[in-house]
Amino acid sequence: MAGMAGMSGTSGPGGASGAVGLAGRHVVVTGGAGALGSAVVEAFVRVGAICHVPVHGSPATVATAGASLGVGRTRGGVNYVFNVDLIDESAVTAFYAALPSELWASVHLAGGFAMGGITETSLGDLRSQIDMNVVTAFLCCREAVRRFRLRPRGGGGRIVNVA
């Protein structure tokens, strides 16, 4: 992944290049069991980050991603948390509340789309798209910020939203 090329696996600032070390850093990756998400998780794991991946379904949902990464539920720097519906406010709150207070970043890749032109798109389809893409990002951003504030000296953290 080109964007991760400048990152090092060491903790703390990474020398003259200014790269930030990710070893041991806790990172949420929503959509981490999908095609794009599993590549992002793999890139984080390669540089030593600990990824927390909420999964809407069961362990079978990540069978392909897990096999390609050579990881299981909590091996290899990946903690898959199953049956987390990112549209459900209480589920998102519970997921983030269970994370270590040292959450360093939250990367939001979960979402989707429906094919079709505007004349073929129902109001129900539009609402589903808003839930899947906007509501999930809002809930995850809000809960990530709450976690970041638990860090020493008021915290801080990183949020990446992909739309």
mmCIF file of C-alpha atoms in Angstrom:
data_model
loop_
_atom_site.group_PDB
_atom_site.id
_atom_site.type_symbol
_atom_site.label_atom_id
_atom_site.label_comp_id
_atom_site.label_asym_id
_atom_site.label_seq_id
_atom_site.Cartn_x
_atom_site.Cartn_y
_atom_site.Cartn_z
ATOM 1 C CA MET A 1 0.000 0.000 0.000
ATOM 2 C CA ALA A 2 1.696 3.159 -1.175
ATOM 3 C CA GLY A 3 0.377 5.369 1.628
ATOM 4 C CA MET A 4 1.999 3.157 4.256
ATOM 5 C CA ALA A 5 5.406 3.024 2.549
ATOM 6 C CA GLY A 6 6.839 5.777 4.730
ATOM 7 C CA MET A 7 5.733 4.152 7.978
ATOM 8 C CA SER A 8 8.130 2.239 10.151
ATOM 9 C CA GLY A 9 7.552 -0.604 12.540
ATOM 10 C CA THR A 10 9.308 1.231 15.357
ATOM 11 C CA SER A 11 7.558 3.162 18.086
ATOM 12 C CA GLY A 12 7.808 6.932 18.176
ATOM 13 C CA PRO A 13 8.972 9.277 15.438
ATOM 14 C CA GLY A 14 10.805 7.482 12.673
ATOM 15 C CA GLY A 15 13.985 9.446 12.112
ATOM 16 C CA ALA A 16 14.680 12.200 9.601
ATOM 17 C CA SER A 17 11.859 11.161 7.274
ATOM 18 C CA GLY A 18 9.315 11.995 9.991
ATOM 19 C CA ALA A 19 7.609 8.604 9.639
ATOM 20 C CA VAL A 20 5.451 7.665 12.588
ATOM 21 C CA GLY A 21 6.050 4.246 14.113
ATOM 22 C CA LEU A 22 2.985 2.051 14.299
ATOM 23 C CA ALA A 23 4.356 -0.892 16.285
ATOM 24 C CA GLY A 24 1.958 -1.644 19.109
ATOM 25 C CA ARG A 25 -0.481 1.114 18.126
ATOM 26 C CA HIS A 26 -4.194 0.247 18.299
ATOM 27 C CA VAL A 27 -6.121 0.979 15.101
ATOM 28 C CA VAL A 28 -9.785 0.348 14.244
ATOM 29 C CA VAL A 29 -10.468 -0.591 10.615
ATOM 30 C CA THR A 30 -14.170 -0.752 9.744
ATOM 31 C CA GLY A 31 -14.817 -2.762 6.621
ATOM 32 C CA GLY A 32 -11.607 -4.631 7.451
ATOM 33 C CA ALA A 33 -12.990 -7.964 6.268
ATOM 34 C CA GLY A 34 -13.684 -6.649 2.749
ATOM 35 C CA ALA A 35 -11.338 -6.408 -0.222
ATOM 36 C CA LEU A 36 -10.042 -2.874 0.429
ATOM 37 C CA GLY A 37 -10.231 -3.259 4.196
ATOM 38 C CA SER A 38 -8.266 -6.492 4.348
ATOM 39 C CA ALA A 39 -5.474 -4.846 2.318
ATOM 40 C CA VAL A 40 -5.430 -1.915 4.757
ATOM 41 C CA VAL A 41 -5.403 -4.296 7.743
ATOM 42 C CA GLU A 42 -2.549 -6.248 6.159
ATOM 43 C CA ALA A 43 -0.537 -3.039 5.659
ATOM 44 C CA PHE A 44 -1.059 -1.987 9.285
ATOM 45 C CA VAL A 45 -0.152 -5.452 10.596
ATOM 46 C CA ARG A 46 3.042 -5.528 8.513
ATOM 47 C CA VAL A 47 4.307 -2.445 10.340
ATOM 48 C CA GLY A 48 3.329 -3.779 13.755
ATOM 49 C CA ALA A 49 -0.034 -2.144 14.441
ATOM 50 C CA ILE A 50 -2.775 -3.972 16.338
ATOM 51 C CA CYS A 51 -5.988 -3.834 14.307
ATOM 52 C CA HIS A 52 -9.483 -4.052 15.768
ATOM 53 C CA VAL A 53 -11.961 -5.002 13.045
ATOM 54 C CA PRO A 54 -15.713 -4.881 13.707
ATOM 55 C CA VAL A 55 -17.494 -7.457 11.548
ATOM 56 C CA HIS A 56 -21.236 -7.384 10.894
ATOM 57 C CA GLY A 57 -21.456 -11.154 10.543
ATOM 58 C CA SER A 58 -19.964 -14.310 11.970
ATOM 59 C CA PRO A 59 -16.406 -15.724 11.882
ATOM 60 C CA ALA A 60 -17.167 -17.208 8.439
ATOM 61 C CA THR A 61 -17.413 -13.611 7.160
ATOM 62 C CA VAL A 62 -13.668 -13.143 7.530
ATOM 63 C CA ALA A 63 -12.581 -16.588 6.381
ATOM 64 C CA THR A 64 -11.168 -15.258 3.116
ATOM 65 C CA ALA A 65 -9.516 -12.186 4.641
ATOM 66 C CA GLY A 66 -8.146 -14.200 7.556
ATOM 67 C CA ALA A 67 -6.735 -16.867 5.268
ATOM 68 C CA SER A 68 -4.971 -14.296 3.110
ATOM 69 C CA LEU A 69 -3.453 -12.628 6.175
ATOM 70 C CA GLY A 70 -2.673 -15.887 7.915
ATOM 71 C CA VAL A 71 -4.537 -14.701 11.005
ATOM 72 C CA GLY A 72 -7.439 -15.818 13.119
ATOM 73 C CA ARG A 73 -9.660 -13.989 15.545
ATOM 74 C CA THR A 74 -6.871 -12.435 17.582
ATOM 75 C CA ARG A 75 -3.645 -13.713 16.012
ATOM 76 C CA GLY A 76 -1.205 -11.748 13.928
ATOM 77 C CA GLY A 77 -2.154 -8.342 15.269
ATOM 78 C CA VAL A 78 -5.827 -8.535 14.265
ATOM 79 C CA ASN A 79 -8.748 -8.673 16.679
ATOM 80 C CA TYR A 80 -11.969 -9.458 14.793
ATOM 81 C CA VAL A 81 -15.086 -8.549 16.786
ATOM 82 C CA PHE A 82 -18.118 -10.304 15.345
ATOM 83 C CA ASN A 83 -21.784 -9.321 15.098
ATOM 84 C CA VAL A 84 -21.165 -5.561 15.271
ATOM 85 C CA ASP A 85 -23.799 -3.632 13.299
ATOM 86 C CA LEU A 86 -22.231 -0.238 12.577
ATOM 87 C CA ILE A 87 -25.674 1.276 11.941
ATOM 88 C CA ASP A 88 -26.722 0.394 15.511
ATOM 89 C CA GLU A 89 -25.683 3.199 17.873
ATOM 90 C CA SER A 90 -25.506 0.979 20.956
ATOM 91 C CA ALA A 91 -23.434 -1.652 19.105
ATOM 92 C CA VAL A 92 -20.912 0.958 17.947
ATOM 93 C CA THR A 93 -20.735 2.489 21.424
ATOM 94 C CA ALA A 94 -20.133 -0.949 22.974
ATOM 95 C CA PHE A 95 -17.481 -1.846 20.369
ATOM 96 C CA TYR A 96 -15.441 1.318 20.994
ATOM 97 C CA ALA A 97 -15.944 1.148 24.779
ATOM 98 C CA ALA A 98 -14.311 -2.305 24.778
ATOM 99 C CA LEU A 99 -11.172 -1.037 22.999
ATOM 100 C CA PRO A 100 -7.948 -0.192 24.814
ATOM 101 C CA SER A 101 -7.844 3.452 25.918
ATOM 102 C CA GLU A 102 -4.673 3.824 23.824
ATOM 103 C CA LEU A 103 -6.663 3.859 20.558
ATOM 104 C CA TRP A 104 -4.383 5.621 18.081
ATOM 105 C CA ALA A 105 -6.473 5.724 14.898
ATOM 106 C CA SER A 106 -9.852 4.831 13.471
ATOM 107 C CA VAL A 107 -10.075 4.114 9.741
ATOM 108 C CA HIS A 108 -13.605 3.929 8.335
ATOM 109 C CA LEU A 109 -13.919 1.894 5.151
ATOM 110 C CA ALA A 110 -17.321 0.278 5.784
ATOM 111 C CA GLY A 111 -20.019 1.252 3.337
ATOM 112 C CA GLY A 112 -21.594 0.310 0.085
ATOM 113 C CA PHE A 113 -23.688 1.433 -2.836
ATOM 114 C CA ALA A 114 -26.630 0.396 -4.982
ATOM 115 C CA MET A 115 -26.334 0.435 -8.735
ATOM 116 C CA GLY A 116 -28.890 2.427 -10.663
ATOM 117 C CA GLY A 117 -29.791 5.871 -11.819
ATOM 118 C CA ILE A 118 -31.746 8.377 -9.795
ATOM 119 C CA THR A 119 -35.008 7.459 -11.508
ATOM 120 C CA GLU A 120 -34.568 3.823 -10.459
ATOM 121 C CA THR A 121 -33.503 4.620 -6.878
ATOM 122 C CA SER A 122 -36.210 4.350 -4.248
ATOM 123 C CA LEU A 123 -36.322 6.441 -1.098
ATOM 124 C CA GLY A 124 -35.680 3.228 0.848
ATOM 125 C CA ASP A 125 -32.515 2.598 -1.206
ATOM 126 C CA LEU A 126 -31.355 6.168 -0.564
ATOM 127 C CA ARG A 127 -31.956 5.835 3.185
ATOM 128 C CA SER A 128 -30.064 2.545 3.189
ATOM 129 C CA GLN A 129 -27.113 4.232 1.447
ATOM 130 C CA ILE A 130 -27.142 7.075 3.975
ATOM 131 C CA ASP A 131 -27.197 4.576 6.849
ATOM 132 C CA MET A 132 -24.414 2.469 5.346
ATOM 133 C CA ASN A 133 -22.115 5.347 4.449
ATOM 134 C CA VAL A 134 -22.943 8.432 6.521
ATOM 135 C CA VAL A 135 -24.446 7.084 9.746
ATOM 136 C CA THR A 136 -21.716 4.454 10.181
ATOM 137 C CA ALA A 137 -18.978 7.069 9.670
ATOM 138 C CA PHE A 138 -20.655 9.508 12.078
ATOM 139 C CA LEU A 139 -21.101 6.922 14.842
ATOM 140 C CA CYS A 140 -17.542 5.611 14.467
ATOM 141 C CA CYS A 141 -16.037 9.119 14.413
ATOM 142 C CA ARG A 142 -17.981 10.123 17.520
ATOM 143 C CA GLU A 143 -16.981 7.032 19.479
ATOM 144 C CA ALA A 144 -13.360 7.225 18.299
ATOM 145 C CA VAL A 145 -13.117 10.809 19.567
ATOM 146 C CA ARG A 146 -14.546 9.692 22.910
ATOM 147 C CA ARG A 147 -11.808 7.026 23.099
ATOM 148 C CA PHE A 148 -9.100 9.486 22.041
ATOM 149 C CA ARG A 149 -10.063 11.768 24.926
ATOM 150 C CA LEU A 150 -9.213 8.966 27.377
ATOM 151 C CA ARG A 151 -5.564 9.122 26.337
ATOM 152 C CA PRO A 152 -3.108 10.970 28.587
ATOM 153 C CA ARG A 153 -3.096 14.777 28.329
ATOM 154 C CA GLY A 154 -6.432 14.942 26.554
ATOM 155 C CA GLY A 155 -5.499 12.410 23.955
ATOM 156 C CA GLY A 156 -5.642 13.024 20.309
ATOM 157 C CA GLY A 157 -5.895 10.523 17.533
ATOM 158 C CA ARG A 158 -6.310 10.041 13.836
ATOM 159 C CA ILE A 159 -9.504 9.512 11.844
ATOM 160 C CA VAL A 160 -9.613 8.477 8.193
ATOM 161 C CA ASN A 161 -12.975 8.365 6.401
ATOM 162 C CA VAL A 162 -13.185 6.830 2.939
ATOM 163 C CA ALA A 163 -16.294 7.655 0.947
#
